[in-house]
PDB file of C-alpha atoms in Angstrom:
ATOM      1  CA  GLN A 298     -14.720  -5.533  11.484  1.00  0.00           C
ATOM      2  CA  VAL A 299     -12.920  -4.246   8.434  1.00  0.00           C
ATOM      3  CA  GLN A 300     -10.848  -6.694   6.419  1.00  0.00           C
ATOM      4  CA  LEU A 301      -8.235  -5.948   3.771  1.00  0.00           C
ATOM      5  CA  GLN A 302      -6.967  -8.252   1.060  1.00  0.00           C
ATOM      6  CA  GLU A 303      -4.082  -7.573  -1.310  1.00  0.00           C
ATOM      7  CA  SER A 304      -4.005  -8.997  -4.818  1.00  0.00           C
ATOM      8  CA  GLY A 305      -1.577  -8.795  -7.689  1.00  0.00           C
ATOM      9  CA  PRO A 306       1.211 -10.611  -9.500  1.00  0.00           C
ATOM     10  CA  GLY A 307       3.761 -12.516  -7.497  1.00  0.00           C
ATOM     11  CA  LEU A 308       6.477 -12.066 -10.104  1.00  0.00           C
ATOM     12  CA  VAL A 309       7.326  -8.958 -12.078  1.00  0.00           C
ATOM     13  CA  LYS A 310      10.162  -8.359 -14.521  1.00  0.00           C
ATOM     14  CA  PRO A 311      12.587  -5.479 -14.038  1.00  0.00           C
ATOM     15  CA  SER A 312      11.487  -2.201 -15.651  1.00  0.00           C
ATOM     16  CA  GLN A 313       7.839  -3.272 -15.630  1.00  0.00           C
ATOM     17  CA  THR A 314       5.023  -1.671 -13.661  1.00  0.00           C
ATOM     18  CA  LEU A 315       3.746  -3.414 -10.558  1.00  0.00           C
ATOM     19  CA  VAL A 316       0.031  -3.068  -9.881  1.00  0.00           C
ATOM     20  CA  LEU A 317      -1.440  -4.185  -6.573  1.00  0.00           C
ATOM     21  CA  THR A 318      -5.030  -3.874  -5.420  1.00  0.00           C
ATOM     22  CA  CYS A 319      -6.381  -3.829  -1.903  1.00  0.00           C
ATOM     23  CA  THR A 320      -9.998  -4.922  -1.549  1.00  0.00           C
ATOM     24  CA  VAL A 321     -11.714  -3.732   1.601  1.00  0.00           C
ATOM     25  CA  SER A 322     -14.716  -5.407   3.211  1.00  0.00           C
ATOM     26  CA  GLY A 323     -16.634  -4.665   6.366  1.00  0.00           C
ATOM     27  CA  GLY A 324     -16.185  -0.933   5.980  1.00  0.00           C
ATOM     28  CA  SER A 325     -16.038   1.802   3.365  1.00  0.00           C
ATOM     29  CA  ILE A 326     -12.839   3.436   2.151  1.00  0.00           C
ATOM     30  CA  THR A 327     -14.759   6.731   2.147  1.00  0.00           C
ATOM     31  CA  THR A 328     -15.461   6.609   5.878  1.00  0.00           C
ATOM     32  CA  SER A 329     -14.071   9.645   7.622  1.00  0.00           C
ATOM     33  CA  THR A 330     -11.303   9.972   8.689  1.00  0.00           C
ATOM     34  CA  TYR A 331      -9.271   6.966   7.710  1.00  0.00           C
ATOM     35  CA  TYR A 332      -5.995   6.726   5.810  1.00  0.00           C
ATOM     36  CA  TRP A 333      -5.458   3.698   3.586  1.00  0.00           C
ATOM     37  CA  SER A 334      -1.795   2.886   3.183  1.00  0.00           C
ATOM     38  CA  TRP A 335       0.571   0.715   1.217  1.00  0.00           C
ATOM     39  CA  ILE A 336       3.517  -0.640   3.186  1.00  0.00           C
ATOM     40  CA  ARG A 337       6.222  -3.051   2.169  1.00  0.00           C
ATOM     41  CA  GLN A 338       8.894  -5.132   3.840  1.00  0.00           C
ATOM     42  CA  PRO A 339      11.919  -6.218   1.798  1.00  0.00           C
ATOM     43  CA  PRO A 340      13.673  -9.407   2.865  1.00  0.00           C
ATOM     44  CA  GLY A 341      15.615  -8.873   6.070  1.00  0.00           C
ATOM     45  CA  LYS A 342      14.536  -5.238   6.379  1.00  0.00           C
ATOM     46  CA  GLY A 343      11.946  -3.244   8.259  1.00  0.00           C
ATOM     47  CA  LEU A 344       8.552  -1.978   7.218  1.00  0.00           C
ATOM     48  CA  GLU A 345       8.558   0.896   4.720  1.00  0.00           C
ATOM     49  CA  TRP A 346       5.533   3.138   4.332  1.00  0.00           C
ATOM     50  CA  MET A 347       4.991   3.835   0.643  1.00  0.00           C
ATOM     51  CA  GLY A 348       1.984   6.104   0.588  1.00  0.00           C
ATOM     52  CA  ALA A 349      -1.655   6.524   1.502  1.00  0.00           C
ATOM     53  CA  ILE A 350      -4.987   7.648   0.149  1.00  0.00           C
ATOM     54  CA  THR A 351      -7.485   9.264   2.465  1.00  0.00           C
ATOM     55  CA  TRP A 352     -11.212   8.850   2.903  1.00  0.00           C
ATOM     56  CA  SER A 353     -11.663  11.949   0.728  1.00  0.00           C
ATOM     57  CA  GLY A 354      -9.252  10.859  -2.007  1.00  0.00           C
ATOM     58  CA  SER A 355      -6.191  12.911  -1.081  1.00  0.00           C
ATOM     59  CA  VAL A 356      -2.915  11.094  -1.650  1.00  0.00           C
ATOM     60  CA  TYR A 357       0.385  11.180   0.209  1.00  0.00           C
ATOM     61  CA  TYR A 358       3.666   9.530  -0.794  1.00  0.00           C
ATOM     62  CA  ASN A 359       6.949   8.637   0.799  1.00  0.00           C
ATOM     63  CA  PRO A 360       9.253  11.159  -0.952  1.00  0.00           C
ATOM     64  CA  PRO A 361      11.814   8.634  -2.260  1.00  0.00           C
ATOM     65  CA  LEU A 362       9.001   6.765  -4.023  1.00  0.00           C
ATOM     66  CA  LYS A 363       6.987   9.721  -5.223  1.00  0.00           C
ATOM     67  CA  LYS A 364       8.305   9.607  -8.782  1.00  0.00           C
ATOM     68  CA  ARG A 365       7.442   5.941  -9.247  1.00  0.00           C
ATOM     69  CA  ALA A 366       4.413   5.299  -7.054  1.00  0.00           C
ATOM     70  CA  SER A 367       0.805   6.143  -7.740  1.00  0.00           C
ATOM     71  CA  ILE A 368      -2.138   5.361  -5.465  1.00  0.00           C
ATOM     72  CA  SER A 369      -5.719   5.528  -6.649  1.00  0.00           C
ATOM     73  CA  ARG A 370      -9.089   4.165  -5.611  1.00  0.00           C
ATOM     74  CA  ASP A 371     -12.321   2.779  -6.986  1.00  0.00           C
ATOM     75  CA  THR A 372     -15.042   3.630  -4.510  1.00  0.00           C
ATOM     76  CA  SER A 373     -17.621   1.565  -6.402  1.00  0.00           C
ATOM     77  CA  LYS A 374     -15.533  -1.534  -5.724  1.00  0.00           C
ATOM     78  CA  ASN A 375     -14.238  -0.371  -2.328  1.00  0.00           C
ATOM     79  CA  GLN A 376     -10.684  -0.881  -3.536  1.00  0.00           C
ATOM     80  CA  PHE A 377      -7.490   1.107  -3.658  1.00  0.00           C
ATOM     81  CA  THR A 378      -4.557   0.434  -5.911  1.00  0.00           C
ATOM     82  CA  LEU A 379      -0.804   0.899  -5.955  1.00  0.00           C
ATOM     83  CA  GLN A 380       1.113   1.300  -9.187  1.00  0.00           C
ATOM     84  CA  LEU A 381       4.900   1.217  -8.986  1.00  0.00           C
ATOM     85  CA  THR A 382       6.751   1.913 -12.212  1.00  0.00           C
ATOM     86  CA  SER A 383      10.220   0.882 -13.359  1.00  0.00           C
ATOM     87  CA  VAL A 384      10.613  -1.832 -10.744  1.00  0.00           C
ATOM     88  CA  THR A 385      14.016  -3.270  -9.897  1.00  0.00           C
ATOM     89  CA  PRO A 386      15.046  -6.259  -7.765  1.00  0.00           C
ATOM     90  CA  GLU A 387      15.230  -3.809  -4.840  1.00  0.00           C
ATOM     91  CA  ASP A 388      11.437  -3.625  -5.002  1.00  0.00           C
ATOM     92  CA  THR A 389      11.198  -7.291  -4.028  1.00  0.00           C
ATOM     93  CA  ALA A 390       9.192  -7.349  -0.816  1.00  0.00           C
ATOM     94  CA  VAL A 391       6.033  -8.403   0.930  1.00  0.00           C
ATOM     95  CA  TYR A 392       3.487  -5.704   0.192  1.00  0.00           C
ATOM     96  CA  TYR A 393       0.735  -4.871   2.674  1.00  0.00           C
ATOM     97  CA  CYS A 394      -2.271  -2.609   2.667  1.00  0.00           C
ATOM     98  CA  ALA A 395      -3.375  -1.206   5.994  1.00  0.00           C
ATOM     99  CA  ARG A 396      -5.721   1.294   7.615  1.00  0.00           C
ATOM    100  CA  ALA A 397      -4.987   3.937  10.199  1.00  0.00           C
ATOM    101  CA  PRO A 398      -7.017   6.742  11.812  1.00  0.00           C
ATOM    102  CA  LYS A 399      -4.239   9.221  11.024  1.00  0.00           C
ATOM    103  CA  LEU A 400      -1.379   9.693   8.586  1.00  0.00           C
ATOM    104  CA  ILE A 401       1.467   7.369   9.524  1.00  0.00           C
ATOM    105  CA  ALA A 402       4.440   8.279   7.335  1.00  0.00           C
ATOM    106  CA  ARG A 403       6.948   6.146   9.195  1.00  0.00           C
ATOM    107  CA  VAL A 404       6.051   2.725  10.488  1.00  0.00           C
ATOM    108  CA  THR A 405       7.499   2.253  13.953  1.00  0.00           C
ATOM    109  CA  SER A 406       4.887  -0.208  15.096  1.00  0.00           C
ATOM    110  CA  LYS A 407       2.314  -2.355  13.335  1.00  0.00           C
ATOM    111  CA  ALA A 408      -0.052  -1.321  16.103  1.00  0.00           C
ATOM    112  CA  ASP A 409      -0.221   2.196  14.636  1.00  0.00           C
ATOM    113  CA  PHE A 410      -2.508   0.694  12.001  1.00  0.00           C
ATOM    114  CA  ASP A 411      -5.772  -0.817  13.158  1.00  0.00           C
ATOM    115  CA  SER A 412      -6.227  -3.201  10.228  1.00  0.00           C
ATOM    116  CA  TRP A 413      -3.801  -5.014   7.944  1.00  0.00           C
ATOM    117  CA  GLY A 414      -4.054  -7.247   4.943  1.00  0.00           C
ATOM    118  CA  GLN A 415      -2.237 -10.557   5.103  1.00  0.00           C
ATOM    119  CA  GLY A 416       0.423  -9.349   2.681  1.00  0.00           C
ATOM    120  CA  THR A 417       1.422 -10.452  -0.781  1.00  0.00           C
ATOM    121  CA  GLN A 418       4.909 -11.472  -1.862  1.00  0.00           C
ATOM    122  CA  VAL A 419       6.256  -9.694  -4.923  1.00  0.00           C
ATOM    123  CA  ILE A 420       9.498 -10.799  -6.543  1.00  0.00           C
ATOM    124  CA  VAL A 421      11.167  -8.686  -9.183  1.00  0.00           C
ATOM    125  CA  SER A 422      13.291 -10.879 -11.369  1.00  0.00           C
ATOM    126  CA  SER A 423      13.935 -11.571 -15.005  1.00  0.00           C
TER     127      SER A 423
END
């Protein structure tokens, strides 16, 4: 059974770059045909899909975040990473990584993804 684990800083200052890593175990991020996503949930709000990287390395982004977000992977470590530049307090959220068998660009149900990390809290504050 595949397991995902997010890691990164819990506190980031405004204007800095947030870097989060998702480490995958029990399965390879190059296994066809899975999509590996970053999703976040700000306080009191719903789940927001941020972007995904596919088994082949193709990347998709939520358009409002495209200018600031970058997703990459390290297949040797079975990890994928989110970089979010120029963060503001509005980027405060619990950040999740998740896997799905297809591209899910709008999260209507957690069940659309077959595996989730436990989530990591990120606070943007000076």
